[in-house]
Amino acid sequence: MKKLNLTLLLALSISIMSCSSSEVSSEDPVVIDPTTKVTYEKDVKNIINNSCAVSGCHTGSSPAAGIAFNTYNQVRSQAENGNLIGRINSGSNPMPPTGLLPTSTRSIIDQWKADGFLEN
């Protein structure tokens, strides 16, 4: 009986350990070309459209929290005031609510800020 309990405990431990943080460690490092500026149209718009400005969230006539991401100016405003960047990087209250975007995606938005929120 003791041997069975020990075996089950070992199997459970291995199972739990194999599930923890595998997403984080398997992600490729982010390499941003310093000679190319990140722009809204080229780099950020698709991220916003696929992650934030989706049905039931930050688009349409009644966007979540009254924050719409339908235009460059709307996205830039939320990025400049820290709301967008703070929430996409928040471990305790992330946006999207399903969990943090990949580090590489968040790095693009962080670089957009560093480059001055360029549109084109």
mmCIF file of N, CA and C in Angstrom:
data_model
loop_
_atom_site.group_PDB
_atom_site.id
_atom_site.type_symbol
_atom_site.label_atom_id
_atom_site.label_comp_id
_atom_site.label_asym_id
_atom_site.label_seq_id
_atom_site.Cartn_x
_atom_site.Cartn_y
_atom_site.Cartn_z
ATOM 1 N N MET A 1 0.821 -1.192 0.000
ATOM 2 C CA MET A 1 0.000 0.000 0.000
ATOM 3 C C MET A 1 0.867 1.259 0.000
ATOM 4 N N LYS A 2 1.927 1.245 0.843
ATOM 5 C CA LYS A 2 2.828 2.392 0.885
ATOM 6 C C LYS A 2 3.497 2.615 -0.461
ATOM 7 N N LYS A 3 3.879 1.510 -1.098
ATOM 8 C CA LYS A 3 4.550 1.598 -2.393
ATOM 9 C C LYS A 3 3.614 2.189 -3.437
ATOM 10 N N LEU A 4 2.340 1.808 -3.409
ATOM 11 C CA LEU A 4 1.353 2.337 -4.344
ATOM 12 C C LEU A 4 1.153 3.836 -4.114
ATOM 13 N N ASN A 5 1.029 4.253 -2.850
ATOM 14 C CA ASN A 5 0.872 5.675 -2.534
ATOM 15 C C ASN A 5 2.077 6.482 -2.993
ATOM 16 N N LEU A 6 3.270 5.963 -2.787
ATOM 17 C CA LEU A 6 4.487 6.641 -3.202
ATOM 18 C C LEU A 6 4.539 6.764 -4.721
ATOM 19 N N THR A 7 4.156 5.706 -5.413
ATOM 20 C CA THR A 7 4.132 5.724 -6.873
ATOM 21 C C THR A 7 3.128 6.752 -7.389
ATOM 22 N N LEU A 8 1.949 6.798 -6.797
ATOM 23 C CA LEU A 8 0.943 7.773 -7.203
ATOM 24 C C LEU A 8 1.406 9.205 -6.929
ATOM 25 N N LEU A 9 2.026 9.409 -5.786
ATOM 26 C CA LEU A 9 2.542 10.724 -5.440
ATOM 27 C C LEU A 9 3.625 11.163 -6.419
ATOM 28 N N LEU A 10 4.510 10.257 -6.769
ATOM 29 C CA LEU A 10 5.568 10.544 -7.734
ATOM 30 C C LEU A 10 4.971 10.879 -9.104
ATOM 31 N N ALA A 11 4.018 10.104 -9.556
ATOM 32 C CA ALA A 11 3.380 10.339 -10.854
ATOM 33 C C ALA A 11 2.660 11.688 -10.871
ATOM 34 N N LEU A 12 1.977 12.011 -9.794
ATOM 35 C CA LEU A 12 1.285 13.289 -9.693
ATOM 36 C C LEU A 12 2.277 14.444 -9.705
ATOM 37 N N SER A 13 3.374 14.307 -8.991
ATOM 38 C CA SER A 13 4.402 15.353 -8.948
ATOM 39 C C SER A 13 5.000 15.598 -10.327
ATOM 40 N N ILE A 14 5.311 14.545 -11.027
ATOM 41 C CA ILE A 14 5.869 14.669 -12.372
ATOM 42 C C ILE A 14 4.866 15.331 -13.306
ATOM 43 N N SER A 15 3.623 14.946 -13.188
ATOM 44 C CA SER A 15 2.572 15.526 -14.020
ATOM 45 C C SER A 15 2.432 17.019 -13.775
ATOM 46 N N ILE A 16 2.416 17.428 -12.527
ATOM 47 C CA ILE A 16 2.270 18.848 -12.194
ATOM 48 C C ILE A 16 3.480 19.634 -12.675
ATOM 49 N N MET A 17 4.678 19.098 -12.472
ATOM 50 C CA MET A 17 5.890 19.793 -12.883
ATOM 51 C C MET A 17 5.967 19.942 -14.393
ATOM 52 N N SER A 18 5.473 18.991 -15.134
ATOM 53 C CA SER A 18 5.548 19.067 -16.588
ATOM 54 C C SER A 18 4.591 20.102 -17.153
ATOM 55 N N CYS A 19 3.571 20.492 -16.396
ATOM 56 C CA CYS A 19 2.607 21.481 -16.861
ATOM 57 C C CYS A 19 3.001 22.907 -16.516
ATOM 58 N N SER A 20 3.865 23.087 -15.588
ATOM 59 C CA SER A 20 4.154 24.438 -15.126
ATOM 60 C C SER A 20 5.135 25.156 -16.022
ATOM 61 N N SER A 21 4.766 26.355 -16.421
ATOM 62 C CA SER A 21 5.575 27.322 -17.156
ATOM 63 C C SER A 21 6.235 26.810 -18.431
ATOM 64 N N SER A 22 5.677 25.821 -19.077
ATOM 65 C CA SER A 22 6.264 25.352 -20.319
ATOM 66 C C SER A 22 6.131 26.386 -21.426
ATOM 67 N N GLU A 23 5.073 27.210 -21.379
ATOM 68 C CA GLU A 23 4.896 28.249 -22.392
ATOM 69 C C GLU A 23 5.996 29.285 -22.325
ATOM 70 N N VAL A 24 6.355 29.709 -21.155
ATOM 71 C CA VAL A 24 7.340 30.761 -20.995
ATOM 72 C C VAL A 24 8.706 30.304 -21.469
ATOM 73 N N SER A 25 9.131 29.115 -21.100
ATOM 74 C CA SER A 25 10.470 28.679 -21.442
ATOM 75 C C SER A 25 10.617 28.295 -22.911
ATOM 76 N N SER A 26 9.533 27.966 -23.590
ATOM 77 C CA SER A 26 9.643 27.541 -24.979
ATOM 78 C C SER A 26 9.581 28.692 -25.966
ATOM 79 N N GLU A 27 9.341 29.906 -25.475
ATOM 80 C CA GLU A 27 9.213 31.046 -26.371
ATOM 81 C C GLU A 27 10.581 31.503 -26.857
ATOM 82 N N ASP A 28 10.658 31.813 -28.145
ATOM 83 C CA ASP A 28 11.900 32.305 -28.722
ATOM 84 C C ASP A 28 12.206 33.693 -28.207
ATOM 85 N N PRO A 29 13.486 34.033 -28.078
ATOM 86 C CA PRO A 29 13.828 35.388 -27.658
ATOM 87 C C PRO A 29 13.397 36.396 -28.723
ATOM 88 N N VAL A 30 13.072 37.596 -28.264
ATOM 89 C CA VAL A 30 12.598 38.636 -29.159
ATOM 90 C C VAL A 30 13.789 39.406 -29.701
ATOM 91 N N VAL A 31 13.838 39.539 -31.021
ATOM 92 C CA VAL A 31 14.888 40.327 -31.652
ATOM 93 C C VAL A 31 14.208 41.402 -32.482
ATOM 94 N N ILE A 32 14.401 42.665 -32.074
ATOM 95 C CA ILE A 32 13.828 43.784 -32.808
ATOM 96 C C ILE A 32 14.954 44.489 -33.521
ATOM 97 N N ASP A 33 14.802 44.667 -34.821
ATOM 98 C CA ASP A 33 15.804 45.330 -35.635
ATOM 99 C C ASP A 33 15.874 46.807 -35.245
ATOM 100 N N PRO A 34 16.999 47.266 -34.697
ATOM 101 C CA PRO A 34 17.096 48.656 -34.245
ATOM 102 C C PRO A 34 17.089 49.670 -35.384
ATOM 103 N N THR A 35 17.276 49.217 -36.613
ATOM 104 C CA THR A 35 17.275 50.155 -37.741
ATOM 105 C C THR A 35 15.887 50.376 -38.320
ATOM 106 N N THR A 36 14.920 49.575 -37.886
ATOM 107 C CA THR A 36 13.547 49.684 -38.369
ATOM 108 C C THR A 36 12.643 50.126 -37.232
ATOM 109 N N LYS A 37 11.885 51.188 -37.457
ATOM 110 C CA LYS A 37 10.961 51.685 -36.441
ATOM 111 C C LYS A 37 9.669 50.882 -36.474
ATOM 112 N N VAL A 38 9.089 50.658 -35.311
ATOM 113 C CA VAL A 38 7.794 49.992 -35.199
ATOM 114 C C VAL A 38 6.719 51.031 -35.426
ATOM 115 N N THR A 39 5.764 50.715 -36.307
ATOM 116 C CA THR A 39 4.664 51.637 -36.589
ATOM 117 C C THR A 39 3.328 50.959 -36.320
ATOM 118 N N TYR A 40 2.323 51.781 -36.108
ATOM 119 C CA TYR A 40 0.975 51.274 -35.870
ATOM 120 C C TYR A 40 0.480 50.474 -37.076
ATOM 121 N N GLU A 41 0.538 51.076 -38.250
ATOM 122 C CA GLU A 41 -0.011 50.425 -39.449
ATOM 123 C C GLU A 41 0.706 49.122 -39.781
ATOM 124 N N LYS A 42 2.013 49.112 -39.682
ATOM 125 C CA LYS A 42 2.804 47.948 -40.092
ATOM 126 C C LYS A 42 2.845 46.858 -39.024
ATOM 127 N N ASP A 43 2.913 47.243 -37.744
ATOM 128 C CA ASP A 43 3.204 46.259 -36.710
ATOM 129 C C ASP A 43 2.135 46.102 -35.622
ATOM 130 N N VAL A 44 1.524 47.189 -35.214
ATOM 131 C CA VAL A 44 0.654 47.172 -34.032
ATOM 132 C C VAL A 44 -0.809 46.909 -34.369
ATOM 133 N N LYS A 45 -1.278 47.435 -35.467
ATOM 134 C CA LYS A 45 -2.704 47.351 -35.820
ATOM 135 C C LYS A 45 -3.221 45.910 -35.827
ATOM 136 N N ASN A 46 -2.475 44.995 -36.420
ATOM 137 C CA ASN A 46 -2.924 43.593 -36.467
ATOM 138 C C ASN A 46 -2.984 42.969 -35.079
ATOM 139 N N ILE A 47 -2.056 43.344 -34.211
ATOM 140 C CA ILE A 47 -2.084 42.833 -32.834
ATOM 141 C C ILE A 47 -3.356 43.305 -32.146
ATOM 142 N N ILE A 48 -3.640 44.600 -32.261
ATOM 143 C CA ILE A 48 -4.832 45.179 -31.637
ATOM 144 C C ILE A 48 -6.093 44.553 -32.220
ATOM 145 N N ASN A 49 -6.154 44.460 -33.545
ATOM 146 C CA ASN A 49 -7.353 43.909 -34.202
ATOM 147 C C ASN A 49 -7.598 42.444 -33.849
ATOM 148 N N ASN A 50 -6.543 41.696 -33.605
ATOM 149 C CA ASN A 50 -6.692 40.269 -33.305
ATOM 150 C C ASN A 50 -6.791 39.958 -31.816
ATOM 151 N N SER A 51 -6.376 40.901 -30.964
ATOM 152 C CA SER A 51 -6.346 40.622 -29.530
ATOM 153 C C SER A 51 -7.265 41.508 -28.702
ATOM 154 N N CYS A 52 -7.558 42.709 -29.188
ATOM 155 C CA CYS A 52 -8.292 43.693 -28.374
ATOM 156 C C CYS A 52 -9.596 44.149 -29.032
ATOM 157 N N ALA A 53 -9.516 44.532 -30.287
ATOM 158 C CA ALA A 53 -10.680 45.057 -31.002
ATOM 159 C C ALA A 53 -11.442 43.911 -31.649
ATOM 160 N N VAL A 54 -11.876 42.982 -30.816
ATOM 161 C CA VAL A 54 -12.636 41.821 -31.275
ATOM 162 C C VAL A 54 -14.046 41.920 -30.721
ATOM 163 N N SER A 55 -14.961 41.212 -31.307
ATOM 164 C CA SER A 55 -16.359 41.253 -30.892
ATOM 165 C C SER A 55 -16.503 41.037 -29.391
ATOM 166 N N GLY A 56 -17.245 41.909 -28.759
ATOM 167 C CA GLY A 56 -17.480 41.805 -27.332
ATOM 168 C C GLY A 56 -16.412 42.459 -26.478
ATOM 169 N N CYS A 57 -15.411 43.018 -27.106
ATOM 170 C CA CYS A 57 -14.340 43.654 -26.329
ATOM 171 C C CYS A 57 -14.246 45.140 -26.679
ATOM 172 N N HIS A 58 -13.124 45.581 -27.212
ATOM 173 C CA HIS A 58 -12.875 47.009 -27.420
ATOM 174 C C HIS A 58 -13.159 47.460 -28.852
ATOM 175 N N THR A 59 -14.361 47.191 -29.314
ATOM 176 C CA THR A 59 -14.785 47.615 -30.636
ATOM 177 C C THR A 59 -16.295 47.784 -30.638
ATOM 178 N N GLY A 60 -16.808 48.366 -31.687
ATOM 179 C CA GLY A 60 -18.251 48.533 -31.814
ATOM 180 C C GLY A 60 -18.777 49.752 -31.088
ATOM 181 N N SER A 61 -20.108 49.838 -30.988
ATOM 182 C CA SER A 61 -20.750 51.016 -30.405
ATOM 183 C C SER A 61 -20.738 51.004 -28.875
ATOM 184 N N SER A 62 -20.540 49.852 -28.260
ATOM 185 C CA SER A 62 -20.485 49.759 -26.796
ATOM 186 C C SER A 62 -19.263 48.943 -26.371
ATOM 187 N N PRO A 63 -18.054 49.495 -26.554
ATOM 188 C CA PRO A 63 -16.852 48.727 -26.232
ATOM 189 C C PRO A 63 -16.693 48.510 -24.727
ATOM 190 N N ALA A 64 -16.001 47.466 -24.373
ATOM 191 C CA ALA A 64 -15.748 47.143 -22.964
ATOM 192 C C ALA A 64 -15.083 48.323 -22.267
ATOM 193 N N ALA A 65 -15.561 48.645 -21.067
ATOM 194 C CA ALA A 65 -15.040 49.741 -20.236
ATOM 195 C C ALA A 65 -15.087 51.085 -20.954
ATOM 196 N N GLY A 66 -15.870 51.169 -22.033
ATOM 197 C CA GLY A 66 -15.961 52.422 -22.781
ATOM 198 C C GLY A 66 -14.696 52.753 -23.561
ATOM 199 N N ILE A 67 -13.815 51.767 -23.737
ATOM 200 C CA ILE A 67 -12.540 51.979 -24.431
ATOM 201 C C ILE A 67 -12.584 51.264 -25.770
ATOM 202 N N ALA A 68 -12.583 52.058 -26.844
ATOM 203 C CA ALA A 68 -12.596 51.500 -28.196
ATOM 204 C C ALA A 68 -11.193 51.555 -28.792
ATOM 205 N N PHE A 69 -10.864 50.529 -29.554
ATOM 206 C CA PHE A 69 -9.590 50.462 -30.266
ATOM 207 C C PHE A 69 -9.859 50.341 -31.761
ATOM 208 N N ASN A 70 -10.688 51.226 -32.281
ATOM 209 C CA ASN A 70 -11.043 51.169 -33.695
ATOM 210 C C ASN A 70 -10.115 51.991 -34.579
ATOM 211 N N THR A 71 -9.429 52.970 -34.006
ATOM 212 C CA THR A 71 -8.585 53.861 -34.807
ATOM 213 C C THR A 71 -7.203 54.009 -34.175
ATOM 214 N N TYR A 72 -6.281 54.504 -34.964
ATOM 215 C CA TYR A 72 -4.934 54.799 -34.474
ATOM 216 C C TYR A 72 -4.987 55.732 -33.275
ATOM 217 N N ASN A 73 -5.764 56.815 -33.373
ATOM 218 C CA ASN A 73 -5.828 57.791 -32.286
ATOM 219 C C ASN A 73 -6.357 57.184 -30.988
ATOM 220 N N GLN A 74 -7.333 56.306 -31.082
ATOM 221 C CA GLN A 74 -7.873 55.650 -29.883
ATOM 222 C C GLN A 74 -6.824 54.752 -29.234
ATOM 223 N N VAL A 75 -6.117 53.987 -30.037
ATOM 224 C CA VAL A 75 -5.094 53.079 -29.509
ATOM 225 C C VAL A 75 -3.938 53.886 -28.929
ATOM 226 N N ARG A 76 -3.495 54.904 -29.661
ATOM 227 C CA ARG A 76 -2.389 55.728 -29.179
ATOM 228 C C ARG A 76 -2.743 56.395 -27.846
ATOM 229 N N SER A 77 -3.940 56.917 -27.735
ATOM 230 C CA SER A 77 -4.365 57.578 -26.503
ATOM 231 C C SER A 77 -4.265 56.628 -25.310
ATOM 232 N N GLN A 78 -4.740 55.403 -25.478
ATOM 233 C CA GLN A 78 -4.691 54.421 -24.389
ATOM 234 C C GLN A 78 -3.264 53.951 -24.106
ATOM 235 N N ALA A 79 -2.432 53.939 -25.145
ATOM 236 C CA ALA A 79 -1.025 53.574 -24.947
ATOM 237 C C ALA A 79 -0.277 54.694 -24.226
ATOM 238 N N GLU A 80 -0.541 55.935 -24.610
ATOM 239 C CA GLU A 80 0.139 57.083 -23.998
ATOM 240 C C GLU A 80 -0.230 57.259 -22.526
ATOM 241 N N ASN A 81 -1.488 57.012 -22.184
ATOM 242 C CA ASN A 81 -1.875 57.190 -20.779
ATOM 243 C C ASN A 81 -1.497 55.990 -19.913
ATOM 244 N N GLY A 82 -0.907 54.971 -20.516
ATOM 245 C CA GLY A 82 -0.422 53.821 -19.763
ATOM 246 C C GLY A 82 -1.425 52.707 -19.588
ATOM 247 N N ASN A 83 -2.672 52.952 -19.947
ATOM 248 C CA ASN A 83 -3.724 51.954 -19.762
ATOM 249 C C ASN A 83 -3.464 50.693 -20.598
ATOM 250 N N LEU A 84 -3.218 50.857 -21.873
ATOM 251 C CA LEU A 84 -3.000 49.714 -22.766
ATOM 252 C C LEU A 84 -1.754 48.938 -22.361
ATOM 253 N N ILE A 85 -0.646 49.619 -22.248
ATOM 254 C CA ILE A 85 0.619 48.943 -21.982
ATOM 255 C C ILE A 85 0.622 48.341 -20.575
ATOM 256 N N GLY A 86 0.034 49.043 -19.628
ATOM 257 C CA GLY A 86 -0.056 48.505 -18.275
ATOM 258 C C GLY A 86 -0.850 47.220 -18.217
ATOM 259 N N ARG A 87 -1.972 47.192 -18.909
ATOM 260 C CA ARG A 87 -2.840 46.003 -18.855
ATOM 261 C C ARG A 87 -2.270 44.821 -19.636
ATOM 262 N N ILE A 88 -1.638 45.070 -20.785
ATOM 263 C CA ILE A 88 -1.097 43.921 -21.529
ATOM 264 C C ILE A 88 0.100 43.304 -20.826
ATOM 265 N N ASN A 89 0.707 44.050 -19.893
ATOM 266 C CA ASN A 89 1.859 43.544 -19.148
ATOM 267 C C ASN A 89 1.517 43.153 -17.710
ATOM 268 N N SER A 90 0.253 43.239 -17.332
ATOM 269 C CA SER A 90 -0.159 42.943 -15.962
ATOM 270 C C SER A 90 -0.332 41.443 -15.747
ATOM 271 N N GLY A 91 0.370 40.918 -14.773
ATOM 272 C CA GLY A 91 0.205 39.509 -14.430
ATOM 273 C C GLY A 91 -1.051 39.250 -13.622
ATOM 274 N N SER A 92 -1.527 40.260 -12.883
ATOM 275 C CA SER A 92 -2.686 40.065 -12.018
ATOM 276 C C SER A 92 -4.010 40.458 -12.665
ATOM 277 N N ASN A 93 -3.973 41.335 -13.650
ATOM 278 C CA ASN A 93 -5.190 41.802 -14.313
ATOM 279 C C ASN A 93 -4.907 42.016 -15.804
ATOM 280 N N PRO A 94 -4.550 40.946 -16.517
ATOM 281 C CA PRO A 94 -4.076 41.100 -17.899
ATOM 282 C C PRO A 94 -5.190 41.364 -18.904
ATOM 283 N N MET A 95 -4.790 41.951 -19.986
ATOM 284 C CA MET A 95 -5.625 42.063 -21.173
ATOM 285 C C MET A 95 -4.839 41.421 -22.295
ATOM 286 N N PRO A 96 -5.448 40.554 -23.049
ATOM 287 C CA PRO A 96 -6.815 40.103 -22.900
ATOM 288 C C PRO A 96 -6.993 39.298 -21.606
ATOM 289 N N PRO A 97 -8.231 39.199 -21.141
ATOM 290 C CA PRO A 97 -8.479 38.525 -19.868
ATOM 291 C C PRO A 97 -8.127 37.041 -19.861
ATOM 292 N N THR A 98 -7.929 36.470 -21.041
ATOM 293 C CA THR A 98 -7.562 35.054 -21.121
ATOM 294 C C THR A 98 -6.104 34.819 -20.735
ATOM 295 N N GLY A 99 -5.323 35.889 -20.613
ATOM 296 C CA GLY A 99 -3.922 35.756 -20.207
ATOM 297 C C GLY A 99 -3.007 36.646 -21.013
ATOM 298 N N LEU A 100 -1.795 36.741 -20.547
ATOM 299 C CA LEU A 100 -0.812 37.604 -21.190
ATOM 300 C C LEU A 100 -0.567 37.205 -22.638
ATOM 301 N N LEU A 101 -0.399 38.215 -23.459
ATOM 302 C CA LEU A 101 0.028 37.981 -24.836
ATOM 303 C C LEU A 101 1.471 37.477 -24.791
ATOM 304 N N PRO A 102 1.930 36.813 -25.841
ATOM 305 C CA PRO A 102 3.324 36.360 -25.853
ATOM 306 C C PRO A 102 4.289 37.539 -25.671
ATOM 307 N N THR A 103 5.413 37.271 -25.078
ATOM 308 C CA THR A 103 6.418 38.297 -24.842
ATOM 309 C C THR A 103 6.791 39.015 -26.129
ATOM 310 N N SER A 104 6.913 38.285 -27.221
ATOM 311 C CA SER A 104 7.291 38.897 -28.494
ATOM 312 C C SER A 104 6.246 39.909 -28.955
ATOM 313 N N THR A 105 4.977 39.617 -28.739
ATOM 314 C CA THR A 105 3.904 40.535 -29.122
ATOM 315 C C THR A 105 3.925 41.775 -28.237
ATOM 316 N N ARG A 106 4.077 41.581 -26.937
ATOM 317 C CA ARG A 106 4.126 42.721 -26.018
ATOM 318 C C ARG A 106 5.355 43.587 -26.279
ATOM 319 N N SER A 107 6.453 42.971 -26.698
ATOM 320 C CA SER A 107 7.668 43.724 -27.004
ATOM 321 C C SER A 107 7.479 44.649 -28.205
ATOM 322 N N ILE A 108 6.680 44.228 -29.157
ATOM 323 C CA ILE A 108 6.400 45.078 -30.317
ATOM 324 C C ILE A 108 5.684 46.344 -29.860
ATOM 325 N N ILE A 109 4.703 46.197 -28.987
ATOM 326 C CA ILE A 109 3.969 47.367 -28.501
ATOM 327 C C ILE A 109 4.871 48.234 -27.628
ATOM 328 N N ASP A 110 5.703 47.633 -26.807
ATOM 329 C CA ASP A 110 6.658 48.398 -26.003
ATOM 330 C C ASP A 110 7.620 49.177 -26.900
ATOM 331 N N GLN A 111 8.062 48.557 -27.996
ATOM 332 C CA GLN A 111 8.970 49.243 -28.919
ATOM 333 C C GLN A 111 8.254 50.356 -29.670
ATOM 334 N N TRP A 112 6.976 50.164 -29.972
ATOM 335 C CA TRP A 112 6.170 51.212 -30.607
ATOM 336 C C TRP A 112 6.177 52.453 -29.722
ATOM 337 N N LYS A 113 6.018 52.248 -28.430
ATOM 338 C CA LYS A 113 6.083 53.366 -27.482
ATOM 339 C C LYS A 113 7.461 54.014 -27.518
ATOM 340 N N ALA A 114 8.512 53.201 -27.451
ATOM 341 C CA ALA A 114 9.878 53.726 -27.450
ATOM 342 C C ALA A 114 10.194 54.495 -28.731
ATOM 343 N N ASP A 115 9.584 54.082 -29.837
ATOM 344 C CA ASP A 115 9.811 54.748 -31.124
ATOM 345 C C ASP A 115 8.936 55.990 -31.302
ATOM 346 N N GLY A 116 8.063 56.282 -30.350
ATOM 347 C CA GLY A 116 7.269 57.503 -30.408
ATOM 348 C C GLY A 116 5.867 57.338 -30.952
ATOM 349 N N PHE A 117 5.295 56.144 -30.865
ATOM 350 C CA PHE A 117 3.917 55.878 -31.313
ATOM 351 C C PHE A 117 3.691 56.296 -32.770
ATOM 352 N N LEU A 118 4.605 55.889 -33.651
ATOM 353 C CA LEU A 118 4.503 56.242 -35.073
ATOM 354 C C LEU A 118 3.286 55.583 -35.699
ATOM 355 N N GLU A 119 2.633 56.305 -36.616
ATOM 356 C CA GLU A 119 1.457 55.770 -37.286
ATOM 357 C C GLU A 119 1.821 54.968 -38.522
ATOM 358 N N ASN A 120 2.645 55.532 -39.389
ATOM 359 C CA ASN A 120 3.037 54.868 -40.649
ATOM 360 C C ASN A 120 4.529 54.649 -40.707
#
